[in-house]
Amino acid sequence: MKLRSQNLVSIDDLTTEEILTIIDRAKKMAPIARSGKVSTLLQGRILATLFYEPSTRTRLSFESAMARLGGTTISVADVSSSSVAKGETLADTIRTVENYCDIIVLRHPQEGAARWAAEVARVPIVNAGDGSGHHPTQTLLDLMTIQESQGRLNNLNVGMLGDLRFGRTVHSLAYAITRFNDRIYCIAPEGLELPQEIAADLKARGKQVIQTRDLLGILPQLDVLYVTRIQKERFPSPADYARVGGSYRVDLALLEHAKPTLDVLHPLPRVDEIAPEVDQTKHAKYFAQMFNGLLVRMAVLSMLLEA
Ligand code: NCD
């Protein structure tokens, strides 16, 4: 199945049917990923990864996905080593890189950068994070992990905890999970609430956005707790960060109040918001997320590059 949109900039570029098809195809990628063999599906195709911000999982899983499918990758992992350091504009960089590849995965500190790149580029653009904007492939792997663990995507109480203001993963997830559910729980420190325009958008779609600071109070109802890091790099000053840094932490004592089937997800990297002892519990799903990230990216690359 070919995707309707040439690009994957936000989760709203995908229909719900396309989201489910990507997850399905991702599951079928598992044997290829595990076999150690290389498929020929994307033989001869070239991926360019262009990262203007740090990344471990996203970039390496895209590159690994391409390799597993028989394609190759060219990469600018550190823009200070490219002509960006000489002052080249994003548009000119995109117009250059598209000559050398069939698809571009872009991470950029500025919200809207991927949409802008998609308007300029002739090849498909995948948004791997645009500032505090969106991160759609993260959301696809989040949904896949939830579906695998809970057996469904609907009828779930999903809570998002942490920096809902600057965190792009939760922005994409909020739009996606409310395709399947009528409400979403938002638990954020003061000043880091879900942006007003996103909450309004969801409400206009008939969804309930339940905002609270009382994690303990709502935890017993939750099926999924999506924990995020405070996005320190997006704070105007260290003093602003100090006001909220370390203000929440998921640990064993807290999880005693949770359903036995609660899934704790985190896009990673974590700082101190999930205690390491949680890793050994059946709640911890952030390791499964990482492997699913590879599978989802194999699916996305194959579908966007389908002739
Ligand atoms: C996230 C990101 O870059 O938005 N990381 C990731 O891609 N898994 C989350 C974060 O940096 O906090």
mmCIF file of C-alpha atoms and ligand atoms in Angstrom:
data_model
loop_
_atom_site.group_PDB
_atom_site.id
_atom_site.type_symbol
_atom_site.label_atom_id
_atom_site.label_comp_id
_atom_site.label_asym_id
_atom_site.label_seq_id
_atom_site.Cartn_x
_atom_site.Cartn_y
_atom_site.Cartn_z
ATOM 1 C CA MET A 1 0.000 0.000 0.000
ATOM 2 C CA LYS A 2 1.293 3.405 -0.945
ATOM 3 C CA LEU A 3 0.723 6.225 1.511
ATOM 4 C CA ARG A 4 -1.562 9.059 0.470
ATOM 5 C CA SER A 5 0.974 11.732 1.399
ATOM 6 C CA GLN A 6 4.473 11.886 -0.070
ATOM 7 C CA ASN A 7 5.845 13.109 3.276
ATOM 8 C CA LEU A 8 5.515 12.194 6.913
ATOM 9 C CA VAL A 9 5.694 15.498 8.751
ATOM 10 C CA SER A 10 2.913 15.132 11.285
ATOM 11 C CA ILE A 11 0.736 12.232 12.357
ATOM 12 C CA ASP A 12 -2.181 13.993 10.666
ATOM 13 C CA ASP A 13 -0.513 13.252 7.312
ATOM 14 C CA LEU A 14 -1.742 9.690 7.872
ATOM 15 C CA THR A 15 -5.264 8.325 7.865
ATOM 16 C CA THR A 16 -6.184 6.031 10.744
ATOM 17 C CA GLU A 17 -6.218 3.159 8.267
ATOM 18 C CA GLU A 18 -2.674 4.057 7.184
ATOM 19 C CA ILE A 19 -1.514 4.155 10.813
ATOM 20 C CA LEU A 20 -2.864 0.657 11.372
ATOM 21 C CA THR A 21 -1.357 -0.585 8.102
ATOM 22 C CA ILE A 22 2.081 0.764 9.081
ATOM 23 C CA ILE A 23 1.876 -1.023 12.448
ATOM 24 C CA ASP A 24 0.842 -4.212 10.670
ATOM 25 C CA ARG A 25 3.670 -3.970 8.211
ATOM 26 C CA ALA A 26 6.089 -3.179 11.060
ATOM 27 C CA LYS A 27 5.123 -6.447 12.753
ATOM 28 C CA LYS A 28 5.917 -8.296 9.518
ATOM 29 C CA MET A 29 9.375 -6.700 9.531
ATOM 30 C CA ALA A 30 10.328 -8.449 12.797
ATOM 31 C CA PRO A 31 11.606 -11.670 11.167
ATOM 32 C CA ILE A 32 13.840 -9.646 8.802
ATOM 33 C CA ALA A 33 15.146 -7.550 11.691
ATOM 34 C CA ARG A 34 15.835 -10.636 13.795
ATOM 35 C CA SER A 35 17.229 -12.917 11.077
ATOM 36 C CA GLY A 36 20.453 -11.004 10.609
ATOM 37 C CA LYS A 37 19.857 -11.331 6.857
ATOM 38 C CA VAL A 38 19.328 -8.393 4.549
ATOM 39 C CA SER A 39 16.188 -8.015 2.469
ATOM 40 C CA THR A 40 16.364 -6.629 -1.078
ATOM 41 C CA LEU A 41 13.209 -4.540 -0.746
ATOM 42 C CA LEU A 42 15.013 -1.192 -0.883
ATOM 43 C CA GLN A 43 18.086 -2.308 -2.801
ATOM 44 C CA GLY A 44 19.661 0.603 -4.638
ATOM 45 C CA ARG A 45 17.726 3.213 -2.680
ATOM 46 C CA ILE A 46 19.517 5.877 -0.661
ATOM 47 C CA LEU A 47 18.379 7.487 2.586
ATOM 48 C CA ALA A 48 19.871 10.781 3.767
ATOM 49 C CA THR A 49 19.677 11.525 7.482
ATOM 50 C CA LEU A 50 20.074 15.189 8.287
ATOM 51 C CA PHE A 51 20.213 15.843 12.013
ATOM 52 C CA TYR A 52 20.535 19.386 13.360
ATOM 53 C CA GLU A 53 19.914 18.133 16.916
ATOM 54 C CA PRO A 54 21.326 15.237 18.949
ATOM 55 C CA SER A 55 19.882 11.779 18.456
ATOM 56 C CA THR A 56 20.760 8.191 19.249
ATOM 57 C CA ARG A 57 17.699 6.007 18.704
ATOM 58 C CA THR A 58 15.958 7.865 15.929
ATOM 59 C CA ARG A 59 18.913 8.267 13.609
ATOM 60 C CA LEU A 60 20.469 4.871 14.220
ATOM 61 C CA SER A 61 17.168 3.023 13.909
ATOM 62 C CA PHE A 62 16.423 4.757 10.591
ATOM 63 C CA GLU A 63 19.872 3.870 9.325
ATOM 64 C CA SER A 64 19.607 0.307 10.597
ATOM 65 C CA ALA A 65 16.143 -0.004 9.020
ATOM 66 C CA MET A 66 17.524 1.100 5.670
ATOM 67 C CA ALA A 67 20.421 -1.344 5.919
ATOM 68 C CA ARG A 68 18.131 -4.249 6.844
ATOM 69 C CA LEU A 69 16.033 -3.534 3.758
ATOM 70 C CA GLY A 70 19.064 -3.537 1.473
ATOM 71 C CA GLY A 71 19.383 0.228 1.016
ATOM 72 C CA THR A 72 22.189 2.572 1.976
ATOM 73 C CA THR A 73 22.412 5.735 4.037
ATOM 74 C CA ILE A 74 24.337 8.957 3.727
ATOM 75 C CA SER A 75 24.353 11.055 6.831
ATOM 76 C CA VAL A 76 25.003 14.432 8.343
ATOM 77 C CA ALA A 77 24.911 13.608 12.020
ATOM 78 C CA ASP A 78 26.603 16.788 13.092
ATOM 79 C CA VAL A 79 25.765 19.855 11.039
ATOM 80 C CA SER A 80 28.803 21.705 12.345
ATOM 81 C CA SER A 81 30.762 19.516 9.924
ATOM 82 C CA SER A 82 28.565 20.529 6.960
ATOM 83 C CA SER A 83 27.993 23.756 5.036
ATOM 84 C CA VAL A 84 25.285 24.645 7.552
ATOM 85 C CA ALA A 85 28.207 25.920 9.642
ATOM 86 C CA LYS A 86 28.974 28.329 6.762
ATOM 87 C CA GLY A 87 25.481 29.761 6.961
ATOM 88 C CA GLU A 88 23.684 27.696 4.326
ATOM 89 C CA THR A 89 19.888 27.909 4.608
ATOM 90 C CA LEU A 90 17.778 24.826 5.246
ATOM 91 C CA ALA A 91 16.172 25.207 1.818
ATOM 92 C CA ASP A 92 19.537 25.204 0.060
ATOM 93 C CA THR A 93 20.729 22.249 2.104
ATOM 94 C CA ILE A 94 17.591 20.297 1.179
ATOM 95 C CA ARG A 95 17.944 21.231 -2.509
ATOM 96 C CA THR A 96 21.485 19.896 -2.335
ATOM 97 C CA VAL A 97 20.912 16.700 -0.407
ATOM 98 C CA GLU A 98 17.919 15.643 -2.536
ATOM 99 C CA ASN A 99 20.286 15.183 -5.479
ATOM 100 C CA TYR A 100 22.066 12.429 -3.627
ATOM 101 C CA CYS A 101 19.203 10.395 -2.172
ATOM 102 C CA ASP A 102 15.646 9.082 -2.542
ATOM 103 C CA ILE A 103 14.331 10.168 0.868
ATOM 104 C CA ILE A 104 15.408 12.554 3.644
ATOM 105 C CA VAL A 105 14.930 12.100 7.378
ATOM 106 C CA LEU A 106 15.269 15.497 9.043
ATOM 107 C CA ARG A 107 15.626 16.596 12.658
ATOM 108 C CA HIS A 108 15.730 20.321 13.237
ATOM 109 C CA PRO A 109 15.408 22.614 16.282
ATOM 110 C CA GLN A 110 12.830 24.863 14.643
ATOM 111 C CA GLU A 111 9.147 24.038 14.751
ATOM 112 C CA GLY A 112 7.769 23.839 11.222
ATOM 113 C CA ALA A 113 11.182 23.101 9.665
ATOM 114 C CA ALA A 114 10.116 19.721 8.303
ATOM 115 C CA ARG A 115 6.965 21.165 6.711
ATOM 116 C CA TRP A 116 9.049 23.853 5.092
ATOM 117 C CA ALA A 117 11.575 21.271 3.872
ATOM 118 C CA ALA A 118 8.748 19.174 2.422
ATOM 119 C CA GLU A 119 7.548 22.158 0.421
ATOM 120 C CA VAL A 120 11.006 22.644 -1.059
ATOM 121 C CA ALA A 121 12.026 19.019 -1.608
ATOM 122 C CA ARG A 122 11.271 16.732 -4.533
ATOM 123 C CA VAL A 123 12.013 13.626 -2.460
ATOM 124 C CA PRO A 124 9.919 12.521 0.553
ATOM 125 C CA ILE A 125 10.696 14.199 3.893
ATOM 126 C CA VAL A 126 10.264 12.363 7.167
ATOM 127 C CA ASN A 127 10.109 14.583 10.226
ATOM 128 C CA ALA A 128 12.324 13.098 12.936
ATOM 129 C CA GLY A 129 11.498 15.982 15.265
ATOM 130 C CA ASP A 130 11.056 19.701 14.581
ATOM 131 C CA GLY A 131 11.736 21.657 17.759
ATOM 132 C CA SER A 132 8.720 21.371 20.021
ATOM 133 C CA GLY A 133 6.533 20.427 17.065
ATOM 134 C CA HIS A 134 6.027 16.816 16.075
ATOM 135 C CA HIS A 135 7.729 13.433 15.930
ATOM 136 C CA PRO A 136 5.394 11.150 13.986
ATOM 137 C CA THR A 137 7.540 8.012 13.709
ATOM 138 C CA GLN A 138 8.000 8.063 17.487
ATOM 139 C CA THR A 139 4.232 8.059 17.807
ATOM 140 C CA LEU A 140 3.886 5.123 15.411
ATOM 141 C CA LEU A 141 6.259 3.059 17.536
ATOM 142 C CA ASP A 142 4.447 4.198 20.683
ATOM 143 C CA LEU A 143 1.119 3.042 19.238
ATOM 144 C CA MET A 144 2.619 -0.243 18.112
ATOM 145 C CA THR A 145 3.988 -0.879 21.607
ATOM 146 C CA ILE A 146 0.663 -0.039 23.240
ATOM 147 C CA GLN A 147 -1.256 -2.251 20.826
ATOM 148 C CA GLU A 148 1.117 -5.162 21.389
ATOM 149 C CA SER A 149 0.939 -4.869 25.136
ATOM 150 C CA GLN A 150 -2.699 -3.921 25.724
ATOM 151 C CA GLY A 151 -4.066 -5.835 22.745
ATOM 152 C CA ARG A 152 -5.896 -2.759 21.464
ATOM 153 C CA LEU A 153 -5.625 0.964 20.890
ATOM 154 C CA ASN A 154 -9.180 1.963 21.788
ATOM 155 C CA ASN A 155 -10.887 1.967 25.131
ATOM 156 C CA LEU A 156 -7.712 2.925 26.966
ATOM 157 C CA ASN A 157 -7.010 5.536 29.610
ATOM 158 C CA VAL A 158 -3.754 7.083 28.487
ATOM 159 C CA GLY A 159 -1.920 9.588 30.674
ATOM 160 C CA MET A 160 0.967 11.736 29.483
ATOM 161 C CA LEU A 161 3.322 12.881 32.233
ATOM 162 C CA GLY A 162 5.991 15.550 32.174
ATOM 163 C CA ASP A 163 6.958 18.298 29.784
ATOM 164 C CA LEU A 164 3.846 18.472 27.660
ATOM 165 C CA ARG A 165 4.709 21.981 26.548
ATOM 166 C CA PHE A 166 8.055 21.530 24.830
ATOM 167 C CA GLY A 167 7.954 17.756 24.241
ATOM 168 C CA ARG A 168 7.206 16.938 20.621
ATOM 169 C CA THR A 169 6.572 13.235 21.193
ATOM 170 C CA VAL A 170 3.532 13.990 23.342
ATOM 171 C CA HIS A 171 2.168 16.467 20.808
ATOM 172 C CA SER A 172 2.121 13.791 18.120
ATOM 173 C CA LEU A 173 0.864 11.150 20.547
ATOM 174 C CA ALA A 174 -2.004 13.346 21.757
ATOM 175 C CA TYR A 175 -3.343 13.673 18.222
ATOM 176 C CA ALA A 176 -2.868 9.984 17.496
ATOM 177 C CA ILE A 177 -4.218 8.360 20.649
ATOM 178 C CA THR A 178 -7.376 10.474 20.533
ATOM 179 C CA ARG A 179 -8.140 8.971 17.119
ATOM 180 C CA PHE A 180 -8.893 5.835 19.132
ATOM 181 C CA ASN A 181 -10.062 7.262 22.466
ATOM 182 C CA ASP A 182 -12.396 10.034 23.575
ATOM 183 C CA ARG A 183 -10.173 11.380 26.301
ATOM 184 C CA ILE A 184 -6.579 11.883 27.287
ATOM 185 C CA TYR A 185 -5.072 12.649 30.699
ATOM 186 C CA CYS A 186 -2.375 15.315 30.907
ATOM 187 C CA ILE A 187 -0.201 15.543 34.005
ATOM 188 C CA ALA A 188 2.327 18.367 33.819
ATOM 189 C CA PRO A 189 4.242 20.595 36.241
ATOM 190 C CA GLU A 190 3.050 24.176 36.330
ATOM 191 C CA GLY A 191 4.018 26.007 33.166
ATOM 192 C CA LEU A 192 4.647 22.824 31.177
ATOM 193 C CA GLU A 193 1.033 22.025 30.289
ATOM 194 C CA LEU A 194 -0.046 20.871 26.841
ATOM 195 C CA PRO A 195 -0.060 23.951 24.554
ATOM 196 C CA GLN A 196 -3.392 25.708 24.504
ATOM 197 C CA GLU A 197 -3.756 25.360 20.735
ATOM 198 C CA ILE A 198 -3.320 21.583 20.848
ATOM 199 C CA ALA A 199 -5.811 21.215 23.710
ATOM 200 C CA ALA A 200 -8.259 23.422 21.784
ATOM 201 C CA ASP A 201 -7.704 21.393 18.616
ATOM 202 C CA LEU A 202 -8.485 18.160 20.427
ATOM 203 C CA LYS A 203 -11.560 19.652 22.056
ATOM 204 C CA ALA A 204 -12.762 20.838 18.640
ATOM 205 C CA ARG A 205 -12.475 17.207 17.557
ATOM 206 C CA GLY A 206 -14.841 16.295 20.373
ATOM 207 C CA LYS A 207 -12.139 14.963 22.696
ATOM 208 C CA GLN A 208 -11.793 15.488 26.417
ATOM 209 C CA VAL A 209 -8.434 16.797 27.629
ATOM 210 C CA ILE A 210 -8.210 16.165 31.351
ATOM 211 C CA GLN A 211 -5.465 18.302 32.897
ATOM 212 C CA THR A 212 -4.293 17.560 36.427
ATOM 213 C CA ARG A 213 -1.251 17.757 38.675
ATOM 214 C CA ASP A 214 -2.479 14.886 40.839
ATOM 215 C CA LEU A 215 -0.659 11.909 39.331
ATOM 216 C CA LEU A 216 -1.345 9.696 42.336
ATOM 217 C CA GLY A 217 -5.049 10.520 42.127
ATOM 218 C CA ILE A 218 -5.515 9.391 38.541
ATOM 219 C CA LEU A 219 -2.845 6.687 38.308
ATOM 220 C CA PRO A 220 -5.187 3.845 39.394
ATOM 221 C CA GLN A 221 -7.377 4.489 36.320
ATOM 222 C CA LEU A 222 -4.597 4.519 33.764
ATOM 223 C CA ASP A 223 -3.764 1.752 31.288
ATOM 224 C CA VAL A 224 -0.793 3.624 29.846
ATOM 225 C CA LEU A 225 1.492 6.169 31.488
ATOM 226 C CA TYR A 226 3.642 7.960 28.920
ATOM 227 C CA VAL A 227 6.525 9.594 30.774
ATOM 228 C CA THR A 228 8.692 12.303 29.249
ATOM 229 C CA ARG A 229 11.876 14.157 30.057
ATOM 230 C CA ILE A 230 11.797 17.862 30.782
ATOM 231 C CA GLN A 231 13.182 19.389 27.591
ATOM 232 C CA LYS A 232 15.941 21.349 29.297
ATOM 233 C CA GLU A 233 17.441 22.574 26.009
ATOM 234 C CA ARG A 234 14.238 24.466 25.158
ATOM 235 C CA PHE A 235 14.119 26.520 28.364
ATOM 236 C CA PRO A 236 14.943 30.224 28.110
ATOM 237 C CA SER A 237 17.289 30.072 31.120
ATOM 238 C CA PRO A 238 18.803 27.594 33.622
ATOM 239 C CA ALA A 239 16.753 29.291 36.369
ATOM 240 C CA ASP A 240 13.510 28.471 34.520
ATOM 241 C CA TYR A 241 14.587 24.845 34.285
ATOM 242 C CA ALA A 242 15.594 24.716 37.963
ATOM 243 C CA ARG A 243 12.020 25.614 38.931
ATOM 244 C CA VAL A 244 10.617 22.379 37.432
ATOM 245 C CA GLY A 245 13.629 20.033 37.101
ATOM 246 C CA GLY A 246 13.170 16.830 39.102
ATOM 247 C CA SER A 247 9.568 17.683 39.990
ATOM 248 C CA TYR A 248 8.195 14.192 39.260
ATOM 249 C CA ARG A 249 9.532 10.653 39.352
ATOM 250 C CA VAL A 250 8.012 7.269 38.645
ATOM 251 C CA ASP A 251 9.284 4.684 41.113
ATOM 252 C CA LEU A 252 8.182 1.417 42.705
ATOM 253 C CA ALA A 253 6.316 3.124 45.535
ATOM 254 C CA LEU A 254 4.231 5.096 43.065
ATOM 255 C CA LEU A 255 3.541 2.048 40.903
ATOM 256 C CA GLU A 256 1.939 0.270 43.844
ATOM 257 C CA HIS A 257 -1.080 2.436 43.101
ATOM 258 C CA ALA A 258 -1.228 1.378 39.448
ATOM 259 C CA LYS A 259 -3.157 -1.363 37.668
ATOM 260 C CA PRO A 260 -1.037 -4.514 37.357
ATOM 261 C CA THR A 261 -1.422 -4.134 33.600
ATOM 262 C CA LEU A 262 -0.258 -0.501 33.473
ATOM 263 C CA ASP A 263 2.282 0.094 30.709
ATOM 264 C CA VAL A 264 4.945 2.709 31.360
ATOM 265 C CA LEU A 265 6.320 4.140 28.136
ATOM 266 C CA HIS A 266 9.052 6.709 27.589
ATOM 267 C CA PRO A 267 10.511 7.919 24.282
ATOM 268 C CA LEU A 268 13.959 8.125 25.944
ATOM 269 C CA PRO A 269 16.453 9.458 26.776
ATOM 270 C CA ARG A 270 15.434 9.575 30.439
ATOM 271 C CA VAL A 271 17.135 11.730 33.014
ATOM 272 C CA ASP A 272 15.659 11.059 36.457
ATOM 273 C CA GLU A 273 11.924 10.738 35.779
ATOM 274 C CA ILE A 274 11.849 6.936 35.886
ATOM 275 C CA ALA A 275 13.784 5.171 38.642
ATOM 276 C CA PRO A 276 16.063 2.404 37.266
ATOM 277 C CA GLU A 277 14.357 -0.174 39.521
ATOM 278 C CA VAL A 278 11.211 0.204 37.396
ATOM 279 C CA ASP A 279 13.119 -1.376 34.488
ATOM 280 C CA GLN A 280 12.760 -4.829 36.022
ATOM 281 C CA THR A 281 8.987 -4.587 36.438
ATOM 282 C CA LYS A 282 6.407 -5.763 33.932
ATOM 283 C CA HIS A 283 5.270 -2.165 33.598
ATOM 284 C CA ALA A 284 8.432 -1.105 31.766
ATOM 285 C CA LYS A 285 7.811 -0.956 28.021
ATOM 286 C CA TYR A 286 10.517 1.502 26.984
ATOM 287 C CA PHE A 287 12.896 -1.231 25.899
ATOM 288 C CA ALA A 288 10.236 -2.797 23.679
ATOM 289 C CA GLN A 289 9.636 0.671 22.212
ATOM 290 C CA MET A 290 13.221 0.856 20.981
ATOM 291 C CA PHE A 291 13.009 -2.370 19.000
ATOM 292 C CA ASN A 292 9.603 -1.395 17.629
ATOM 293 C CA GLY A 293 11.215 1.847 16.482
ATOM 294 C CA LEU A 294 13.372 -0.130 14.099
ATOM 295 C CA LEU A 295 10.384 -2.083 12.764
ATOM 296 C CA VAL A 296 8.172 0.967 12.322
ATOM 297 C CA ARG A 297 10.940 2.789 10.460
ATOM 298 C CA MET A 298 11.437 -0.214 8.177
ATOM 299 C CA ALA A 299 7.711 -0.054 7.438
ATOM 300 C CA VAL A 300 7.652 3.715 6.899
ATOM 301 C CA LEU A 301 10.694 3.720 4.604
ATOM 302 C CA SER A 302 9.344 0.855 2.542
ATOM 303 C CA MET A 303 5.929 2.465 2.157
ATOM 304 C CA LEU A 304 7.203 5.948 1.314
ATOM 305 C CA LEU A 305 9.639 4.503 -1.221
ATOM 306 C CA GLU A 306 7.142 2.122 -2.799
ATOM 307 C CA ALA A 307 7.114 2.701 -6.545
HETATM 308 C C1 NCD B 1 12.693 12.296 21.873
HETATM 309 C C2 NCD B 1 12.855 13.505 20.988
HETATM 310 O O1 NCD B 1 13.900 13.679 20.355
HETATM 311 O O2 NCD B 1 11.893 14.239 20.880
HETATM 312 N N1 NCD B 1 13.704 11.352 21.670
HETATM 313 C C3 NCD B 1 13.486 10.364 20.747
HETATM 314 O O3 NCD B 1 13.433 10.607 19.567
HETATM 315 N N2 NCD B 1 13.279 9.127 21.210
HETATM 316 C C4 NCD B 1 12.451 12.631 23.295
HETATM 317 C C5 NCD B 1 13.380 13.526 24.033
HETATM 318 O O4 NCD B 1 14.395 13.993 23.521
HETATM 319 O O5 NCD B 1 13.076 13.791 25.209
#
